[in-house]
């Protein structure tokens, strides 16, 4: 029959699909690799590919006190943001999975997810304007509020998924066997729910650490985040931009490994549409 | 039951407070600020601001931004659909899927500034990664709108892939094989089953990519060169370089209206298509 012909054309189209996907994946990853390799160039004028390899750019960066200030501020801010949005998001998730009527669930979910539809620029501009109108500096508190509020939807989603996946029969069984509510909470609920919550904390952390478009409008002298510093260094073609970018990539890689190996982030993204229990 | 409700509201209060004070109030203030003027700037008044925007380079900037966003949407749609379709038909091969998803999703964890800087390294004439390629060398891609489109497409591709894949992954696994058994060719299956069922994901992806492209700031500033050729750059200039909060506020409001308008239009135009 026509088996032979359609078999070859099938193989050809499969092959070209595979090749295209490989090319797209390469383009997706290549820029990150370019940054990593380029940051180890031994010249102060950044070029790719670098002519010689060395640590010159990192040495410049380490000697730049503005870098350390920005790095420390970004780290500290991201930690605080993760904790605050973690607390608020988890509490709200508990509220709608355990204590809410349909209407309340709808209202709270809609409100908490609201930041997702507001563009980063608009967030930055409106918070800046709010603080300026009040005669207050937009950093650090405006930055904190902006970061927390934009991390909150993600944290909320993680927490709801974690809590909704906890079968209440486990809690009932534990109570039936005689454990008090506090004991049940610590020994049963927390271990089952914790991984999802912690994954959400890491996500909030990296979201705040990376945040740029909104922070551009809210940083002030002395309160500069690392991404904003990199933005300015890139704009002015300062030599430290390469090494600083390398540091950002390193942090991203660490968080990615944690999220994937400990919490199976990719599995979560790939398995959609199927219902568990 | 009412005690239950009360506890629920109490638990949700921190989040509700944060969103109200951090998002709702500032945006309301931004809109009010268009009419009453609490902030620095030379020419007061919404009408004056709008006139400045329309008479000046504002409309051209807006049009340019929309053009860039449309191109980005198209590119990410083609590339994203290809990857999502590949993931869909490779349902059994765990290693391949993990590799593909990793390489698409992992860059999301790197800040957009860093990824923009990477594209500068690649595209800069004379010292960039592509400067040895003969065709590219004479083109001077960096600091043009094309560079912005490339950077935006690269950065927003993961969102398109995830959106389309979330639609495709909901097609029951036995539908395609069943259709093949009944004699349908691959293209026929694509046309009549896969594509229609992927429409919600495509619309979600397009909306997301389009809105994010329209409202991008750091990417077009770094890749697009001097001169406010996009709305993000314009707003950045007005607020941070010229301290003209009024004009900046007008531009922000216009951008917000356009972005949300497009999102709504996309949603509406799909309603009759989905079944």
Short mmCIF file of C-alpha atoms in Angstrom, two decimals:
data_model
loop_
_atom_site.label_atom_id
_atom_site.label_comp_id
_atom_site.label_asym_id
_atom_site.label_seq_id
_atom_site.Cartn_x
_atom_site.Cartn_y
_atom_site.Cartn_z
CA UNK A 1 0.00 0.00 0.00
CA UNK A 2 1.23 3.52 0.66
CA UNK A 3 2.96 2.37 3.85
CA UNK A 4 6.47 2.98 2.58
CA UNK A 5 5.91 6.58 1.41
CA UNK A 6 3.93 7.76 4.43
CA UNK A 7 6.45 6.05 6.70
CA UNK A 8 9.32 8.08 5.27
CA UNK A 9 7.45 11.37 5.30
CA UNK A 10 6.35 10.60 8.85
CA UNK A 11 9.94 10.04 9.88
CA UNK A 12 11.02 13.22 8.13
CA UNK A 13 8.43 15.39 9.81
CA UNK A 14 9.15 13.82 13.19
CA UNK A 15 12.83 14.48 12.66
CA UNK A 16 12.31 18.11 11.69
CA UNK A 17 10.05 18.63 14.70
CA UNK A 18 12.68 17.16 16.98
CA UNK A 19 15.42 19.28 15.40
CA UNK A 20 13.34 22.44 15.71
CA UNK A 21 12.61 21.78 19.36
CA UNK A 22 16.28 21.13 20.07
CA UNK A 23 17.17 24.41 18.39
CA UNK A 24 14.55 26.30 20.40
CA UNK A 25 15.78 24.77 23.64
CA UNK A 26 19.33 25.72 22.76
CA UNK A 27 18.34 29.33 22.07
CA UNK A 28 16.45 29.32 25.34
CA UNK A 29 19.46 28.29 27.39
CA UNK A 30 22.27 29.89 25.38
CA UNK A 31 22.02 33.45 26.79
CA UNK A 32 22.42 32.19 30.34
CA UNK A 33 25.51 30.25 29.31
CA UNK A 34 26.83 33.33 27.51
CA UNK A 35 26.58 35.30 30.74
CA UNK A 36 28.31 32.61 32.76
CA UNK A 37 31.18 32.17 30.34
CA UNK A 38 31.47 35.88 29.59
CA UNK A 39 31.75 36.71 33.29
CA UNK A 40 34.97 34.74 33.44
CA UNK A 41 36.63 36.88 30.78
CA UNK A 42 39.86 38.39 31.88
CA UNK A 43 39.38 41.80 30.29
CA UNK A 44 37.54 44.74 31.76
CA UNK A 45 35.81 45.49 28.48
CA UNK A 46 33.28 42.73 28.30
CA UNK A 47 33.20 40.70 25.16
CA UNK A 48 31.97 37.34 24.12
CA UNK A 49 33.64 35.03 23.56
CA UNK A 50 36.31 36.23 25.98
CA UNK A 51 39.84 36.18 24.71
CA UNK A 52 41.35 34.97 27.94
CA UNK A 53 39.70 33.43 30.95
CA UNK A 54 40.23 34.73 34.44
CA UNK A 55 38.62 36.31 37.44
CA UNK A 56 39.23 39.96 36.63
CA UNK A 57 35.56 40.86 36.51
CA UNK A 58 34.87 39.09 39.78
CA UNK A 59 37.81 40.81 41.39
CA UNK A 60 36.41 44.17 40.32
CA UNK A 61 33.02 43.21 41.66
CA UNK A 62 34.33 42.02 45.02
CA UNK A 63 36.13 45.32 45.46
CA UNK A 64 32.99 47.31 44.75
CA UNK A 65 31.27 48.19 48.00
CA UNK A 66 28.14 49.19 46.13
CA UNK A 67 27.85 45.61 44.94
CA UNK A 68 28.01 44.19 48.47
CA UNK A 69 25.41 46.68 49.65
CA UNK A 70 23.06 45.82 46.82
CA UNK A 71 23.66 42.08 47.19
CA UNK A 72 23.04 42.12 50.92
CA UNK A 73 19.97 44.29 50.52
CA UNK A 74 18.50 42.05 47.82
CA UNK A 75 19.13 38.90 49.87
CA UNK A 76 17.70 40.36 53.04
CA UNK A 77 14.72 41.86 51.27
CA UNK A 78 13.96 38.58 49.49
CA UNK A 79 14.10 36.68 52.79
CA UNK A 80 11.73 39.10 54.49
CA UNK A 81 9.43 39.08 51.47
CA UNK A 82 9.34 35.28 51.46
CA UNK A 83 8.47 35.16 55.16
CA UNK A 84 5.81 37.86 55.00
CA UNK A 85 4.09 36.62 51.86
CA UNK A 86 4.51 33.09 53.17
CA UNK A 87 2.67 33.94 56.34
CA UNK A 88 -0.09 35.99 54.73
CA UNK A 89 -0.50 33.58 51.82
CA UNK A 90 -0.61 30.48 53.97
CA UNK A 91 -3.13 32.00 56.36
CA UNK A 92 -5.34 33.05 53.46
CA UNK A 93 -5.03 29.59 51.94
CA UNK A 94 -6.06 27.98 55.23
CA UNK A 95 -8.99 30.38 55.32
CA UNK A 96 -10.37 29.39 51.96
CA UNK A 97 -9.67 25.66 52.17
CA UNK A 98 -11.05 25.16 55.68
CA UNK A 99 -13.32 27.95 56.68
CA UNK A 100 -14.89 29.55 53.68
CA UNK A 101 -18.23 29.60 51.96
CA UNK A 102 -18.33 29.68 48.18
CA UNK A 103 -18.79 33.41 47.94
CA UNK A 104 -16.02 34.21 50.37
CA UNK A 105 -13.70 31.82 48.57
CA UNK A 106 -14.41 33.63 45.31
CA UNK A 107 -13.87 37.08 46.81
CA UNK A 108 -10.65 36.26 48.64
CA UNK A 109 -9.16 34.34 45.72
CA UNK A 110 -10.01 37.13 43.33
CA UNK A 111 -8.44 39.73 45.57
CA UNK A 112 -5.26 37.77 46.30
CA UNK A 113 -4.73 36.98 42.62
CA UNK A 114 -5.29 40.61 41.61
CA UNK A 115 -1.58 41.57 41.44
CA UNK A 116 -1.17 39.07 38.60
CA UNK A 117 -3.15 41.27 36.22
CA UNK A 118 -1.36 44.48 37.15
CA UNK A 119 1.77 45.11 35.05
CA UNK A 120 5.00 45.62 37.00
CA UNK A 121 5.47 49.15 35.73
CA UNK A 122 2.02 50.15 36.91
CA UNK A 123 2.73 48.65 40.33
CA UNK A 124 6.01 50.54 40.55
CA UNK A 125 4.58 53.82 39.34
CA UNK A 126 1.48 53.73 41.53
CA UNK A 127 3.35 52.80 44.72
CA UNK A 128 5.95 55.49 43.97
CA UNK A 129 3.23 58.05 43.48
CA UNK A 130 1.52 56.97 46.71
CA UNK A 131 4.66 57.46 48.75
CA UNK A 132 5.60 60.71 47.08
CA UNK A 133 2.12 62.08 47.71
CA UNK A 134 2.55 61.22 51.38
CA UNK A 135 5.95 62.87 51.40
CA UNK A 136 7.71 59.60 52.20
CA UNK A 137 10.67 57.91 50.48
CA UNK A 138 9.65 54.95 48.35
CA UNK A 139 12.40 52.72 49.73
CA UNK A 140 12.69 50.53 51.70
CA UNK A 141 9.04 50.22 52.69
CA UNK A 142 7.55 50.84 49.28
CA UNK A 143 9.89 48.23 47.88
CA UNK A 144 8.90 45.80 50.59
CA UNK A 145 5.19 46.30 50.05
CA UNK A 146 5.54 45.99 46.28
CA UNK A 147 7.58 42.81 46.47
CA UNK A 148 5.34 41.17 49.06
CA UNK A 149 2.19 42.01 47.19
CA UNK A 150 3.47 40.65 43.87
CA UNK A 151 4.77 37.46 45.48
CA UNK A 152 1.52 36.86 47.29
CA UNK A 153 -0.46 35.30 44.39
CA UNK A 154 2.22 32.67 43.81
CA UNK A 155 2.59 31.88 47.50
CA UNK A 156 -1.18 31.63 47.79
CA UNK A 157 -1.37 29.21 44.86
CA UNK A 158 1.35 27.00 46.31
CA UNK A 159 -0.26 27.02 49.75
CA UNK A 160 -3.74 26.24 48.42
CA UNK A 161 -2.37 23.34 46.39
CA UNK A 162 -0.51 22.02 49.41
CA UNK A 163 -3.50 22.31 51.73
CA UNK A 164 -6.09 21.08 49.29
CA UNK A 165 -4.03 17.96 48.78
CA UNK A 166 -4.19 17.11 52.44
CA UNK A 167 -6.99 14.62 53.07
CA UNK A 168 -8.85 15.65 56.18
CA UNK A 169 -9.41 12.00 57.00
CA UNK A 170 -5.81 11.88 58.18
CA UNK A 171 -6.55 14.55 60.75
CA UNK A 172 -9.76 12.83 61.79
CA UNK A 173 -7.97 9.51 62.12
CA UNK A 174 -5.33 11.08 64.31
CA UNK A 175 -7.95 12.66 66.55
CA UNK A 176 -9.85 9.39 66.73
CA UNK A 177 -6.73 7.67 67.97
CA UNK A 178 -6.54 10.14 70.81
CA UNK A 179 -4.11 12.84 69.72
CA UNK A 180 -4.97 16.39 70.70
CA UNK A 181 -5.42 19.12 68.10
CA UNK A 182 -1.93 20.57 68.60
CA UNK A 183 -0.27 17.17 68.37
CA UNK A 184 -2.27 16.40 65.26
CA UNK A 185 -1.18 19.68 63.76
CA UNK A 186 2.54 19.24 64.35
CA UNK A 187 2.89 15.53 63.68
CA UNK A 188 0.42 15.03 60.86
CA UNK A 189 -0.65 18.23 59.13
CA UNK A 190 2.66 20.07 59.01
CA UNK A 191 4.83 17.30 57.48
CA UNK A 192 2.31 16.66 54.72
CA UNK A 193 1.66 20.29 53.92
CA UNK A 194 5.13 21.72 54.55
CA UNK A 195 6.84 20.78 51.26
CA UNK A 196 4.39 22.75 49.16
CA UNK A 197 4.56 25.74 51.49
CA UNK A 198 8.35 25.70 51.49
CA UNK A 199 8.43 25.47 47.71
CA UNK A 200 6.24 28.56 47.69
CA UNK A 201 8.68 30.32 50.02
CA UNK A 202 11.57 29.61 47.68
CA UNK A 203 9.50 30.86 44.78
CA UNK A 204 8.67 34.10 46.60
CA UNK A 205 12.32 34.49 47.46
CA UNK A 206 13.57 34.23 43.91
CA UNK A 207 10.70 36.38 42.67
CA UNK A 208 11.74 39.20 44.98
CA UNK A 209 15.45 38.67 44.39
CA UNK A 210 15.00 38.93 40.61
CA UNK A 211 12.38 41.69 40.53
CA UNK A 212 13.38 44.57 38.27
CA UNK A 213 10.69 46.53 36.45
CA UNK A 214 8.83 47.60 39.57
CA UNK A 215 11.97 48.07 41.66
CA UNK A 216 13.37 50.47 39.07
CA UNK A 217 10.85 53.01 40.23
CA UNK A 218 11.05 52.37 43.94
CA UNK A 219 14.75 52.22 44.77
CA UNK A 220 16.49 55.23 46.26
CA UNK A 221 20.11 56.01 47.06
CA UNK A 222 21.30 53.58 49.68
CA UNK A 223 18.42 51.21 49.05
CA UNK A 224 19.33 49.68 45.72
CA UNK A 225 18.56 46.08 44.82
CA UNK A 226 21.05 44.00 42.89
CA UNK A 227 18.97 43.75 39.69
CA UNK A 228 18.59 47.54 39.64
CA UNK A 229 22.33 47.94 40.14
CA UNK A 230 22.96 45.56 37.25
CA UNK A 231 20.47 47.54 35.18
CA UNK A 232 22.36 50.76 35.81
CA UNK A 233 25.75 49.12 35.28
CA UNK A 234 24.58 47.67 31.99
CA UNK A 235 23.10 50.99 30.90
CA UNK A 236 26.37 52.77 31.69
CA UNK A 237 28.50 49.86 30.42
CA UNK A 238 30.30 49.45 33.72
CA UNK A 239 32.66 46.48 33.89
CA UNK A 240 31.09 44.92 36.98
CA UNK A 241 27.83 44.05 35.23
CA UNK A 242 29.18 40.72 33.97
CA UNK A 243 30.28 39.32 37.31
CA UNK A 244 27.16 40.59 39.07
CA UNK A 245 25.04 38.84 36.45
CA UNK A 246 27.07 35.71 37.10
CA UNK A 247 26.13 35.93 40.77
CA UNK A 248 22.44 36.27 39.88
CA UNK A 249 22.68 33.20 37.63
CA UNK A 250 24.38 31.26 40.43
CA UNK A 251 21.56 32.08 42.85
CA UNK A 252 18.97 31.13 40.23
CA UNK A 253 20.69 27.80 39.59
CA UNK A 254 20.76 27.00 43.31
CA UNK A 255 17.07 27.80 43.71
CA UNK A 256 16.23 25.82 40.57
CA UNK A 257 18.09 22.76 41.83
CA UNK A 258 16.36 23.00 45.18
CA UNK A 259 12.93 23.42 43.62
CA UNK A 260 13.46 20.59 41.16
CA UNK A 261 15.33 17.98 43.19
CA UNK A 262 13.62 18.52 46.51
CA UNK A 263 10.18 19.48 45.33
CA UNK A 264 9.82 18.16 41.82
CA UNK A 265 8.88 21.47 40.27
CA UNK A 266 9.09 20.12 36.75
CA UNK A 267 6.95 17.15 37.54
CA UNK A 268 4.37 19.57 38.83
CA UNK A 269 4.44 21.54 35.61
CA UNK A 270 4.32 18.48 33.39
CA UNK A 271 1.52 16.62 35.10
CA UNK A 272 -1.55 18.69 34.40
CA UNK A 273 -5.09 17.69 33.68
CA UNK A 274 -4.98 14.51 35.68
CA UNK A 275 -6.79 14.30 38.99
CA UNK A 276 -5.15 12.67 41.95
CA UNK A 277 -7.25 11.05 44.67
CA UNK B 1 -21.17 27.84 61.08
CA UNK B 2 -20.92 31.57 61.64
CA UNK B 3 -17.96 31.03 63.94
CA UNK B 4 -16.36 29.16 61.08
CA UNK B 5 -16.91 32.11 58.79
CA UNK B 6 -15.46 34.53 61.32
CA UNK B 7 -12.26 32.49 61.69
CA UNK B 8 -11.93 32.35 57.93
CA UNK B 9 -12.13 36.11 57.56
CA UNK B 10 -9.68 36.60 60.40
CA UNK B 11 -7.14 34.32 58.76
CA UNK B 12 -7.53 36.02 55.39
CA UNK B 13 -7.20 39.51 56.84
CA UNK B 14 -3.42 39.95 56.46
CA UNK B 15 -3.58 39.07 52.77
CA UNK B 16 -6.66 41.22 52.22
CA UNK B 17 -5.02 44.17 53.97
CA UNK B 18 -1.80 43.78 52.01
CA UNK B 19 -3.54 43.69 48.65
CA UNK B 20 -5.86 46.57 49.51
CA UNK B 21 -3.07 48.81 50.72
CA UNK B 22 -0.43 47.63 48.29
CA UNK B 23 -2.34 47.34 45.04
CA UNK B 24 -5.88 48.69 45.15
CA UNK B 25 -5.17 51.93 46.99
CA UNK B 26 -2.10 52.92 44.96
CA UNK B 27 -3.85 52.32 41.65
CA UNK B 28 -6.89 54.29 42.75
CA UNK B 29 -4.52 57.05 43.82
CA UNK B 30 -2.81 56.90 40.43
CA UNK B 31 -6.13 57.39 38.68
CA UNK B 32 -7.22 60.14 41.05
CA UNK B 33 -3.84 61.78 40.50
CA UNK B 34 -4.79 62.26 36.88
CA UNK B 35 -7.51 64.65 37.93
CA UNK B 36 -6.25 66.14 41.17
CA UNK B 37 -2.54 66.83 41.22
CA UNK B 38 -0.67 65.71 44.34
CA UNK B 39 2.69 65.18 42.65
CA UNK B 40 5.47 67.15 40.93
CA UNK B 41 5.23 68.15 37.29
CA UNK B 42 4.84 71.22 35.13
CA UNK B 43 1.51 71.01 33.34
CA UNK B 44 -1.43 70.08 35.52
CA UNK B 45 -4.63 68.49 34.36
CA UNK B 46 -5.71 65.37 32.55
CA UNK B 47 -6.72 67.19 29.38
CA UNK B 48 -3.38 68.94 29.09
CA UNK B 49 -1.55 65.68 29.67
CA UNK B 50 -3.60 63.84 27.07
CA UNK B 51 -3.04 66.64 24.58
CA UNK B 52 0.70 66.49 25.17
CA UNK B 53 0.63 62.76 24.68
CA UNK B 54 -1.34 62.79 21.46
CA UNK B 55 0.38 65.81 19.92
CA UNK B 56 3.85 64.74 20.94
CA UNK B 57 5.66 61.48 20.26
CA UNK B 58 3.23 59.60 22.51
CA UNK B 59 1.07 58.04 19.82
CA UNK B 60 4.07 56.98 17.79
CA UNK B 61 5.61 55.41 20.88
CA UNK B 62 2.38 53.61 21.64
CA UNK B 63 2.11 52.32 18.10
CA UNK B 64 5.69 51.16 18.17
CA UNK B 65 5.12 49.34 21.44
CA UNK B 66 2.05 47.59 20.02
CA UNK B 67 4.00 46.59 16.93
CA UNK B 68 6.79 45.10 19.02
CA UNK B 69 4.27 43.27 21.18
CA UNK B 70 2.47 41.85 18.14
CA UNK B 71 5.72 40.55 16.66
CA UNK B 72 6.71 39.03 19.99
CA UNK B 73 3.32 37.37 20.26
CA UNK B 74 3.64 35.86 16.81
CA UNK B 75 7.16 34.55 17.34
CA UNK B 76 6.41 33.07 20.76
CA UNK B 77 3.21 31.53 19.39
CA UNK B 78 5.02 29.68 16.62
CA UNK B 79 7.97 28.59 18.75
CA UNK B 80 5.84 27.92 21.81
CA UNK B 81 3.27 25.84 19.97
CA UNK B 82 6.05 23.74 18.45
CA UNK B 83 7.54 22.98 21.85
CA UNK B 84 4.17 22.39 23.52
CA UNK B 85 3.12 20.05 20.71
CA UNK B 86 6.38 18.16 21.06
CA UNK B 87 5.80 17.75 24.79
CA UNK B 88 2.29 16.56 24.05
CA UNK B 89 3.30 13.82 21.65
CA UNK B 90 6.31 12.72 23.72
CA UNK B 91 4.08 11.74 26.58
CA UNK B 92 6.00 8.57 27.31
CA UNK B 93 9.58 9.77 27.23
CA UNK B 94 10.34 11.18 30.67
CA UNK B 95 13.96 12.09 30.04
CA UNK B 96 13.29 14.03 26.86
CA UNK B 97 10.39 15.90 28.38
CA UNK B 98 12.37 16.80 31.48
CA UNK B 99 15.26 18.09 29.38
CA UNK B 100 13.00 20.18 27.18
CA UNK B 101 10.98 21.61 30.05
CA UNK B 102 14.13 22.33 32.07
CA UNK B 103 15.74 24.28 29.28
CA UNK B 104 12.57 26.27 28.68
CA UNK B 105 11.54 26.93 32.28
CA UNK B 106 14.86 27.21 34.12
CA UNK B 107 15.78 30.58 32.57
CA UNK B 108 12.66 32.03 34.19
CA UNK B 109 14.48 31.96 37.49
CA UNK B 110 17.12 34.33 36.15
CA UNK B 111 16.29 38.00 36.35
CA UNK B 112 15.24 39.78 33.16
CA UNK B 113 18.11 42.26 33.53
CA UNK B 114 20.61 39.44 33.33
CA UNK B 115 18.93 37.88 30.32
CA UNK B 116 18.80 41.27 28.61
CA UNK B 117 22.48 41.80 29.32
CA UNK B 118 23.13 38.38 27.78
CA UNK B 119 21.45 39.48 24.58
CA UNK B 120 23.60 42.60 24.57
CA UNK B 121 26.66 40.38 24.80
CA UNK B 122 25.38 38.31 21.91
CA UNK B 123 24.21 41.09 19.64
CA UNK B 124 26.70 43.92 20.22
CA UNK B 125 28.58 44.72 17.02
CA UNK B 126 32.31 44.06 16.88
CA UNK B 127 32.65 42.30 20.22
CA UNK B 128 29.50 40.25 20.44
CA UNK B 129 29.06 36.53 20.05
CA UNK B 130 27.47 36.91 16.65
CA UNK B 131 29.92 39.50 15.38
CA UNK B 132 31.89 36.82 13.58
CA UNK B 133 28.92 35.71 11.55
CA UNK B 134 29.32 37.60 8.25
CA UNK B 135 25.66 38.43 7.65
CA UNK B 136 25.05 39.68 11.16
CA UNK B 137 28.19 41.75 11.35
CA UNK B 138 26.90 44.39 9.01
CA UNK B 139 23.41 44.50 10.41
CA UNK B 140 23.83 46.31 13.74
CA UNK B 141 20.92 44.61 15.41
CA UNK B 142 21.53 45.84 18.91
CA UNK B 143 19.79 48.99 20.08
CA UNK B 144 17.01 48.64 17.55
CA UNK B 145 13.43 47.51 17.87
CA UNK B 146 14.48 44.14 16.45
CA UNK B 147 16.76 43.56 19.42
CA UNK B 148 13.86 44.33 21.74
CA UNK B 149 11.66 41.85 19.88
CA UNK B 150 14.33 39.16 20.10
CA UNK B 151 14.90 39.75 23.80
CA UNK B 152 11.19 39.83 24.60
CA UNK B 153 10.49 36.70 22.56
CA UNK B 154 13.24 34.82 24.34
CA UNK B 155 12.12 35.91 27.79
CA UNK B 156 8.40 35.37 27.26
CA UNK B 157 8.60 32.05 25.39
CA UNK B 158 8.27 29.92 28.57
CA UNK B 159 4.92 31.49 29.36
CA UNK B 160 3.55 30.63 25.94
CA UNK B 161 4.85 27.06 26.17
CA UNK B 162 3.30 26.53 29.59
CA UNK B 163 -0.02 28.07 28.56
CA UNK B 164 -0.40 26.00 25.40
CA UNK B 165 0.84 22.85 27.06
CA UNK B 166 -1.68 23.21 29.87
CA UNK B 167 -4.41 23.01 27.23
CA UNK B 168 -2.85 20.17 25.27
CA UNK B 169 -2.16 18.10 28.36
CA UNK B 170 -5.86 18.02 29.11
CA UNK B 171 -6.64 16.12 25.92
CA UNK B 172 -7.22 12.54 27.07
CA UNK B 173 -4.30 10.37 26.08
CA UNK B 174 -6.38 7.89 24.16
CA UNK B 175 -8.03 10.33 21.78
CA UNK B 176 -5.26 10.53 19.16
CA UNK B 177 -4.58 6.80 18.99
CA UNK B 178 -8.30 6.15 18.76
CA UNK B 179 -8.60 8.56 15.84
CA UNK B 180 -5.63 6.93 14.13
CA UNK B 181 -7.24 3.55 14.54
CA UNK B 182 -10.30 4.85 12.81
CA UNK B 183 -8.15 5.85 9.87
CA UNK B 184 -7.51 9.58 10.41
CA UNK B 185 -4.21 10.96 9.09
CA UNK B 186 -1.88 12.92 11.36
CA UNK B 187 -2.64 16.29 9.79
CA UNK B 188 -6.33 15.60 10.02
CA UNK B 189 -6.00 14.81 13.70
CA UNK B 190 -4.06 18.00 14.23
CA UNK B 191 -6.57 20.11 12.39
CA UNK B 192 -9.76 18.71 13.86
CA UNK B 193 -8.74 17.61 17.35
CA UNK B 194 -5.50 19.09 18.62
CA UNK B 195 -5.73 22.65 17.35
CA UNK B 196 -9.33 23.36 18.41
CA UNK B 197 -8.69 21.93 21.86
CA UNK B 198 -5.56 24.02 22.25
CA UNK B 199 -7.34 27.32 21.60
CA UNK B 200 -7.90 28.24 25.28
CA UNK B 201 -4.19 27.76 25.97
CA UNK B 202 -3.23 29.73 22.89
CA UNK B 203 -5.47 32.62 23.90
CA UNK B 204 -4.15 32.58 27.46
CA UNK B 205 -0.57 32.50 26.18
CA UNK B 206 -1.13 35.26 23.64
CA UNK B 207 -2.82 37.46 26.21
CA UNK B 208 -0.03 36.96 28.71
CA UNK B 209 2.79 37.52 26.22
CA UNK B 210 1.09 40.52 24.67
CA UNK B 211 0.40 42.28 27.96
CA UNK B 212 3.89 41.56 29.27
CA UNK B 213 5.46 42.87 26.04
CA UNK B 214 3.37 46.02 26.08
CA UNK B 215 4.27 46.82 29.66
CA UNK B 216 7.93 45.75 29.63
CA UNK B 217 10.38 48.32 30.94
CA UNK B 218 13.91 47.13 31.63
CA UNK B 219 14.14 44.98 28.51
CA UNK B 220 13.33 47.65 25.92
CA UNK B 221 15.43 50.24 27.75
CA UNK B 222 18.52 48.06 27.69
CA UNK B 223 18.07 46.55 24.25
CA UNK B 224 16.29 49.30 22.36
CA UNK B 225 18.84 52.08 22.53
CA UNK B 226 18.59 55.69 23.58
CA UNK B 227 15.31 57.43 23.00
CA UNK B 228 11.94 56.40 24.32
CA UNK B 229 10.68 54.12 21.61
CA UNK B 230 8.43 52.08 23.85
CA UNK B 231 5.85 53.02 26.47
CA UNK B 232 7.93 51.43 29.21
CA UNK B 233 10.90 53.61 28.33
CA UNK B 234 8.68 56.68 28.07
CA UNK B 235 7.21 56.12 31.51
CA UNK B 236 10.66 55.45 32.95
CA UNK B 237 11.95 58.68 31.44
CA UNK B 238 9.06 60.77 32.69
CA UNK B 239 9.10 59.52 36.25
CA UNK B 240 12.78 59.03 36.90
CA UNK B 241 14.63 61.38 34.57
CA UNK B 242 12.28 64.32 34.09
CA UNK B 243 10.31 63.93 37.34
CA UNK B 244 7.17 64.71 35.42
CA UNK B 245 4.72 62.58 37.34
CA UNK B 246 1.75 64.01 35.55
CA UNK B 247 2.80 63.15 32.06
CA UNK B 248 4.11 59.84 33.35
CA UNK B 249 0.79 59.21 35.03
CA UNK B 250 -1.09 59.91 31.83
CA UNK B 251 1.18 57.58 29.88
CA UNK B 252 0.78 54.89 32.55
CA UNK B 253 -2.99 55.17 32.49
CA UNK B 254 -3.05 54.97 28.69
CA UNK B 255 -0.77 51.92 28.80
CA UNK B 256 -2.96 50.25 31.41
CA UNK B 257 -6.10 50.88 29.40
CA UNK B 258 -4.53 49.58 26.18
CA UNK B 259 -3.11 46.48 27.86
CA UNK B 260 -6.31 45.53 29.64
CA UNK B 261 -8.31 46.43 26.55
CA UNK B 262 -6.33 44.02 24.41
CA UNK B 263 -6.69 41.30 27.03
CA UNK B 264 -10.46 41.71 27.07
CA UNK B 265 -10.73 41.80 23.29
CA UNK B 266 -8.71 38.60 22.98
CA UNK B 267 -10.93 36.90 25.53
CA UNK B 268 -14.11 38.02 23.82
CA UNK B 269 -13.02 37.08 20.33
CA UNK B 270 -12.46 33.50 21.42
CA UNK B 271 -15.82 32.96 23.08
CA UNK B 272 -17.62 31.85 19.87
CA UNK B 273 -14.72 29.57 18.93
CA UNK B 274 -14.52 27.44 22.03
CA UNK B 275 -17.18 24.81 22.47
#
